[in-house]
Coordinates of C-alpha atoms in Angstrom, one line a residue:
X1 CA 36.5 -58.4 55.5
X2 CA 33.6 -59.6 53.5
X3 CA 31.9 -57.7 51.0
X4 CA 28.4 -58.3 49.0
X5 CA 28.0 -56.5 46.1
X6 CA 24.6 -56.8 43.5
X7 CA 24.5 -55.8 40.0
X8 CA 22.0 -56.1 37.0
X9 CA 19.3 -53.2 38.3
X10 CA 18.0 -51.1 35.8
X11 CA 15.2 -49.5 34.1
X12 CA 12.8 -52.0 32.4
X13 CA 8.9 -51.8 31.0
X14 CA 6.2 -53.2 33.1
X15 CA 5.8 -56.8 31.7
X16 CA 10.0 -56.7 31.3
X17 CA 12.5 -58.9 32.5
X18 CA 16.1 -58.2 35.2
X19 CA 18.3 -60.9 36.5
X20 CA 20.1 -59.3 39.6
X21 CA 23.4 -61.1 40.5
X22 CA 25.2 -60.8 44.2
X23 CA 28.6 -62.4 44.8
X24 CA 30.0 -62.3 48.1
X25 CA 33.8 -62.2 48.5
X26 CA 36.4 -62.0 51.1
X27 CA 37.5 -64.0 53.6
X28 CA 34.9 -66.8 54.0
X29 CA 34.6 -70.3 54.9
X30 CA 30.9 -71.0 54.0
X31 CA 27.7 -69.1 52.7
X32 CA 24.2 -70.1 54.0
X33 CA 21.4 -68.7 53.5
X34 CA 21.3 -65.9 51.1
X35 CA 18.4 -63.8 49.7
X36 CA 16.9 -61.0 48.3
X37 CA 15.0 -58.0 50.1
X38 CA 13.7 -54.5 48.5
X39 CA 12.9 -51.2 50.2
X40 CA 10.3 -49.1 48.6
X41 CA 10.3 -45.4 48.6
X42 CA 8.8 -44.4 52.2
X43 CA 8.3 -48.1 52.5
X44 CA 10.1 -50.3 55.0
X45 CA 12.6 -53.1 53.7
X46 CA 10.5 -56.5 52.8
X47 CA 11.9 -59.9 52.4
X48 CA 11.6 -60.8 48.5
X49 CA 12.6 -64.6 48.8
X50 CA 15.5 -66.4 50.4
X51 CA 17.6 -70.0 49.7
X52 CA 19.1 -71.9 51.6
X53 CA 22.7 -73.5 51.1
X54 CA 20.9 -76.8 50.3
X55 CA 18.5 -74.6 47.5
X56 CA 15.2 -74.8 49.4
X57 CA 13.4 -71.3 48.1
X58 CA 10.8 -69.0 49.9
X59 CA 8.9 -66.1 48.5
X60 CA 6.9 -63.2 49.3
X61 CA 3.6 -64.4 48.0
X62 CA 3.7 -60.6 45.7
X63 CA 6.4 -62.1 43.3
X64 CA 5.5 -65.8 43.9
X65 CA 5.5 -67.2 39.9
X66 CA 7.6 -64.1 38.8
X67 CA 10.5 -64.3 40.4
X68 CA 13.2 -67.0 40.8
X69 CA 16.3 -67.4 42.8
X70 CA 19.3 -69.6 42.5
X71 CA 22.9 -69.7 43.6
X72 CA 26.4 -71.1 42.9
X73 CA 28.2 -72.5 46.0
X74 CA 30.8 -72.9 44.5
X75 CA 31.2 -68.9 43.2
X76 CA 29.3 -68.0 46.2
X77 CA 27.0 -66.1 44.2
X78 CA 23.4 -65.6 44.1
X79 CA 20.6 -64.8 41.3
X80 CA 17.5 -63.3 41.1
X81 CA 15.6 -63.3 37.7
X82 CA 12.4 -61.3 37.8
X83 CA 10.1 -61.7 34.9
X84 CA 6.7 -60.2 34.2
X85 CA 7.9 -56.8 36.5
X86 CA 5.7 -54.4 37.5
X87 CA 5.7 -51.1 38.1
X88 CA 4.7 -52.0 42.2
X89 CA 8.5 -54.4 42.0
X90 CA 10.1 -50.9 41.7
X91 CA 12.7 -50.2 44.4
X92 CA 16.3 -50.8 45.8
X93 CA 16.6 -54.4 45.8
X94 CA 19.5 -56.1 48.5
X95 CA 21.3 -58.8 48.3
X96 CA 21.7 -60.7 52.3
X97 CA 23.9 -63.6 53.3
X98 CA 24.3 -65.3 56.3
X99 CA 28.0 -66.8 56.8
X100 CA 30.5 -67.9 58.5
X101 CA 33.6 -65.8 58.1
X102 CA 37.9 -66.6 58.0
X103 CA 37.4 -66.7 61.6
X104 CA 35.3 -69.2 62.2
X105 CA 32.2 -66.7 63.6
X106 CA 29.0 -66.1 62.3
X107 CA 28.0 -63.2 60.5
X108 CA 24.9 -61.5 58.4
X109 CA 25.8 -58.9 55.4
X110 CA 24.4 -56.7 53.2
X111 CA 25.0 -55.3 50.1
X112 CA 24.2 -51.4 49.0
X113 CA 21.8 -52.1 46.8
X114 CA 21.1 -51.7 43.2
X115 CA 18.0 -50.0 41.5
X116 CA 14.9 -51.4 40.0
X117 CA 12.6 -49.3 38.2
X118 CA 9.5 -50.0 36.3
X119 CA 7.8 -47.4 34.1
X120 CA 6.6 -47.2 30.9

């Protein structure tokens, strides 16, 4: 079984600063591509930015210069730092991997999700 779980959400003032971490754990045998997406209320889920295993980044051109994402390997972790927040970043932010499991199969995960809210 394989389990993502984020931390580091919060409450924050627009022009504030998060870092959101996401480890993955279980039974793996190698992460891929990982990433970051965020659901809105009464807004559908949007893709925030991605990496791949290799550390080649894409982002949503609304946090492009704001936010930054890296990752451990090793740790299978991944990190999003988000500076200069505003209030439009706020929403349940998910952590995503794609992976290949114990098993040897090929799987996509997400985590629950951890709040981001900015207000003054």
């Amino acid at each position: 079984q394989v389990q993502l779980v984020e931390s580091g959400g919060g409450l924050v003032q627009p022009g504030g600063s998060l870092r959101l971490s996401c480890a993955a754990s279980g039974s793996i045998y190698r992460v891929n591509d990982m990433g970051w997406y965020r659901q809105a209320p009464g807004k559908e889920r949007e893709l925030v930015t991605t990496i791949t295993r290799g550390g080649d980044t894409n982002y949503a051109d609304s946090v492009k210069g704001r936010f930054t994402i890296s990752r451990d390997n090793a740790k299978n972790l991944v990190y999003l730092q988000m500076n200069s927040l505003k209030p439009e970043d706020t929403a349940v932010y998910y952590c995503n991997a794609k992976l290949i499991a114990g098993t040897m199969s090929a799987y996509e995960y997400w985590g629950r999700g951890t709040q981001v809210t900015v207000s003054s």
